[in-house]
Coordinates of C-alpha atoms in Angstrom, one line a residue:
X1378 CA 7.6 -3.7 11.7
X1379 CA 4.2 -3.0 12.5
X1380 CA 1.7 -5.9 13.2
X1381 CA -2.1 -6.4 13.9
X1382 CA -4.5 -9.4 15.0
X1383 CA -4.0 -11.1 12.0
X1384 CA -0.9 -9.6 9.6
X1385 CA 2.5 -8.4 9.9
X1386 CA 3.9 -5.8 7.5
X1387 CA 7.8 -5.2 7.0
X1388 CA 9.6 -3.3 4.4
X1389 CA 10.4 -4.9 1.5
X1390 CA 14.1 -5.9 0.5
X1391 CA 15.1 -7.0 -2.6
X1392 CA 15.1 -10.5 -1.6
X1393 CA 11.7 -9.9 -2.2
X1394 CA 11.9 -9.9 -5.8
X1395 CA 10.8 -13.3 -6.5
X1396 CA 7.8 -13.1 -4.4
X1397 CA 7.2 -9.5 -6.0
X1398 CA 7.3 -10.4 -9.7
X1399 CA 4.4 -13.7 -8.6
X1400 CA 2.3 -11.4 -6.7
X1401 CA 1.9 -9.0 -10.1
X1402 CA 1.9 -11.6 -12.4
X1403 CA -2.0 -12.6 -11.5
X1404 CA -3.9 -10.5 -14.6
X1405 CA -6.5 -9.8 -12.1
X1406 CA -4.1 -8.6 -9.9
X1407 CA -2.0 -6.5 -11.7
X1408 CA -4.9 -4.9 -13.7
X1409 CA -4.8 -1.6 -12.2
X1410 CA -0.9 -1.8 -10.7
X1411 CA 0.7 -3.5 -13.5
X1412 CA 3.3 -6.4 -14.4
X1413 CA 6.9 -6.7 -13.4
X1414 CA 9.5 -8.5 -15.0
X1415 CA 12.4 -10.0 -12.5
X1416 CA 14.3 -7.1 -13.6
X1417 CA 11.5 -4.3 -13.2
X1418 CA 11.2 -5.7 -9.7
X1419 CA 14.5 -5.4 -8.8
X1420 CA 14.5 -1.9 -10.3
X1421 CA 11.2 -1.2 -8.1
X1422 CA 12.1 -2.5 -5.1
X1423 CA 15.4 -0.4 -4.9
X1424 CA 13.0 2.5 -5.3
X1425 CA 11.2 1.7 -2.6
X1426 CA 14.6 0.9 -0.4
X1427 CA 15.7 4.3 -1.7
X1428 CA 12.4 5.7 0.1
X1429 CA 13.2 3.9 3.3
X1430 CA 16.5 5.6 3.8
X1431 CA 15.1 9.1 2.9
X1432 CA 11.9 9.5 4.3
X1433 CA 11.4 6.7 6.9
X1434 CA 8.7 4.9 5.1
X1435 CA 7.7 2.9 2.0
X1436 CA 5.8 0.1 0.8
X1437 CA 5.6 -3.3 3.1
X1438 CA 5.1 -7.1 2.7
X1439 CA 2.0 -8.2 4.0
X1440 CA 2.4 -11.4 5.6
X1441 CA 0.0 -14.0 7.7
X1442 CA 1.3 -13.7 11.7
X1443 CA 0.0 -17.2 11.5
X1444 CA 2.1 -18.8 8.7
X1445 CA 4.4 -15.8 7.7
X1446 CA 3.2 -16.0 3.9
X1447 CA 3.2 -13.0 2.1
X1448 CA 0.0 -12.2 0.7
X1449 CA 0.7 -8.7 -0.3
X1450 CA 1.7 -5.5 -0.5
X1451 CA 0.4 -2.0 1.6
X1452 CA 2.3 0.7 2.5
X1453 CA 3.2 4.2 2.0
X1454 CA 4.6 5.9 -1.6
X1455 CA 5.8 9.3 -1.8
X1456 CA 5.1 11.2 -5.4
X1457 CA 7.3 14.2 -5.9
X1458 CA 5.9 15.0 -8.8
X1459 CA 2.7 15.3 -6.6
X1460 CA 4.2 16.4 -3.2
X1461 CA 2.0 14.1 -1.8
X1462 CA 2.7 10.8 0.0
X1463 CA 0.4 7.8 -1.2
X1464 CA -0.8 4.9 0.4
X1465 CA -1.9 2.1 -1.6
X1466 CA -2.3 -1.9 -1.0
X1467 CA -2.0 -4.8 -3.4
X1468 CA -3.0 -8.6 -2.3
X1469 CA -3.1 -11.8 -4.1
X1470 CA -6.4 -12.7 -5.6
X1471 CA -6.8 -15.7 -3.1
X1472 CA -7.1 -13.6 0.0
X1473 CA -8.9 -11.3 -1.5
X1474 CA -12.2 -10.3 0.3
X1475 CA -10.9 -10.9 3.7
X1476 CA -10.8 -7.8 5.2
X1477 CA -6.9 -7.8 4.7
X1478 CA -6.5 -4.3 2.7
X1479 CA -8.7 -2.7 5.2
X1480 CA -6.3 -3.9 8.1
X1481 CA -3.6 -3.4 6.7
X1482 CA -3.7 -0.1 5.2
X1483 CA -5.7 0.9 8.8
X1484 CA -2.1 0.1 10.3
X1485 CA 0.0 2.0 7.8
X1486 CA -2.7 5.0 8.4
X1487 CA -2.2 4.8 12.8
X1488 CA 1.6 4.9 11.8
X1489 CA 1.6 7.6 9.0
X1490 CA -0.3 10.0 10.7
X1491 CA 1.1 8.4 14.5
X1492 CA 4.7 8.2 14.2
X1493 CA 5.6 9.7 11.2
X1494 CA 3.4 12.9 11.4
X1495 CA 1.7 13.2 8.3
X1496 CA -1.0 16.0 8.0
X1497 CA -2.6 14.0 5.0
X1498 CA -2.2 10.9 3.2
X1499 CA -3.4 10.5 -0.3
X1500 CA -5.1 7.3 -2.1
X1501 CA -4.6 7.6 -6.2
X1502 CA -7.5 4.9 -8.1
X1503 CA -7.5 3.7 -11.5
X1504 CA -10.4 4.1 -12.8
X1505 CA -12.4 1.4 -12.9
X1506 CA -11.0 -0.4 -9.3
X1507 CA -14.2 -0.6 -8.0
X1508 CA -12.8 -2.5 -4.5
X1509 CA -9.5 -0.2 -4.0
X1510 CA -12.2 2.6 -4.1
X1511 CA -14.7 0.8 -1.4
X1512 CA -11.7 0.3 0.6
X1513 CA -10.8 3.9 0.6
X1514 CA -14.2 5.2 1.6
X1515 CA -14.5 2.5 4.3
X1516 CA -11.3 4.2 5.8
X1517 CA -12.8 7.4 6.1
X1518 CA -10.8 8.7 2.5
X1519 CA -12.8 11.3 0.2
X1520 CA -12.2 11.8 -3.6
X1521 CA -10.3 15.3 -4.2
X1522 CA -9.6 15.2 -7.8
X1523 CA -9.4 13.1 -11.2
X1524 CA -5.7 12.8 -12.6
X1525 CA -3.6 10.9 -14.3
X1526 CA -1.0 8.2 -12.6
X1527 CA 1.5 6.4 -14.8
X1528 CA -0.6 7.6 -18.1
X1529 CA -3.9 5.9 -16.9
X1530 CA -6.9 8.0 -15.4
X1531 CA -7.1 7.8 -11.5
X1532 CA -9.6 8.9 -8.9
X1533 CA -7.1 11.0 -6.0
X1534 CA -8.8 10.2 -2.5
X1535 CA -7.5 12.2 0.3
X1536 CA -7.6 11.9 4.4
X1537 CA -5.9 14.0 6.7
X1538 CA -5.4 12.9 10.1
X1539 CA -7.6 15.2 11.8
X1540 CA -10.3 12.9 9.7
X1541 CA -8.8 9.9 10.3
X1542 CA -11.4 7.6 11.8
X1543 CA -9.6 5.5 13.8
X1544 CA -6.4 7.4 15.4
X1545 CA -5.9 4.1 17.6
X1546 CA -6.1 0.5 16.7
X1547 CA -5.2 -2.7 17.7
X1548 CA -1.9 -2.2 15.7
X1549 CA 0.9 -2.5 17.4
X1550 CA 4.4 -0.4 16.0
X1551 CA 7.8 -2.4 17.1

């Protein structure tokens, strides 16, 4: 679990899958990231479990320490195809704007290059995703190279933790 001032991120289960599926189903939201039927979720999130038990990380719910609601999605995603491990964060259109990605993908970063000791963390942007791509440059990430995610064009941005920004926060890793 890792938490900061405001949100708490935990790996998602698929008891999740609900929640998953509503958080996707937003056009707005899933215009770069995509739809998910009940079954696609499942199918996803056991993915993502999958990467838990191998490599000691994945993709997290994003929930409010003041209300528990889940609000989104941040974490960490690792492409073997690419040989490169991804962050990325996903929120629902009414908290967007509130600083929220920033936070929470400031945690994952402390604990990706922190306690998991990762020399360089990638960011992969639909073209397009004007606010993914603000949030990446806010957290210190540079573009590296166009490419092609999922058959859509994408923008890779790329940090390693000797660039990392801010090597301590006010996250806290339990």
């Amino acid at each position: 679990m890792i938490t900061t001032e405001r949100l708490r991120l935990r790996p998602l289960t698929a008891s999740d899958t609900a929640w998953w599926v509503r958080l996707h189903a937003d056009d707005e939201v899933n215009r770069f990231v995509g739809g998910y039927t009940h079954q696609q979720a499942e199918a996803r999130l056991r993915d993502i479990q999958q990467q838990w038990s191998q490599r000691g990380h994945g993709l997290c719910a994003v929930e409010l320490r003041s209300t528990g609601e889940a609000i989104g999605r941040s974490g960490l995603n690792w492409w073997e195809c690419f040989d490169e491990t991804e962050i990325g964060w996903t929120f629902a259109r009414a908290h967007w704007g509130r600083g929220y990605a920033v936070e929470a993908a400031r945690a994952v970063l402390t604990w990706g290059f922190g306690a998991l000791g990762l020399d360089r963390i990638t960011a992969m942007i639909h073209h397009g995703n004007t606010a993914s791509a603000a949030v990446a440059r806010r957290l210190g990430f540079t573009a590296v190279r166009a490419d092609t995610v999922l058959g859509r064009p994408c923008t890779v941005y790329a940090l390693t933790g000797d660039d990392f920004p801010s090597p301590r926060t006010d996250a806290e890793h339990r």
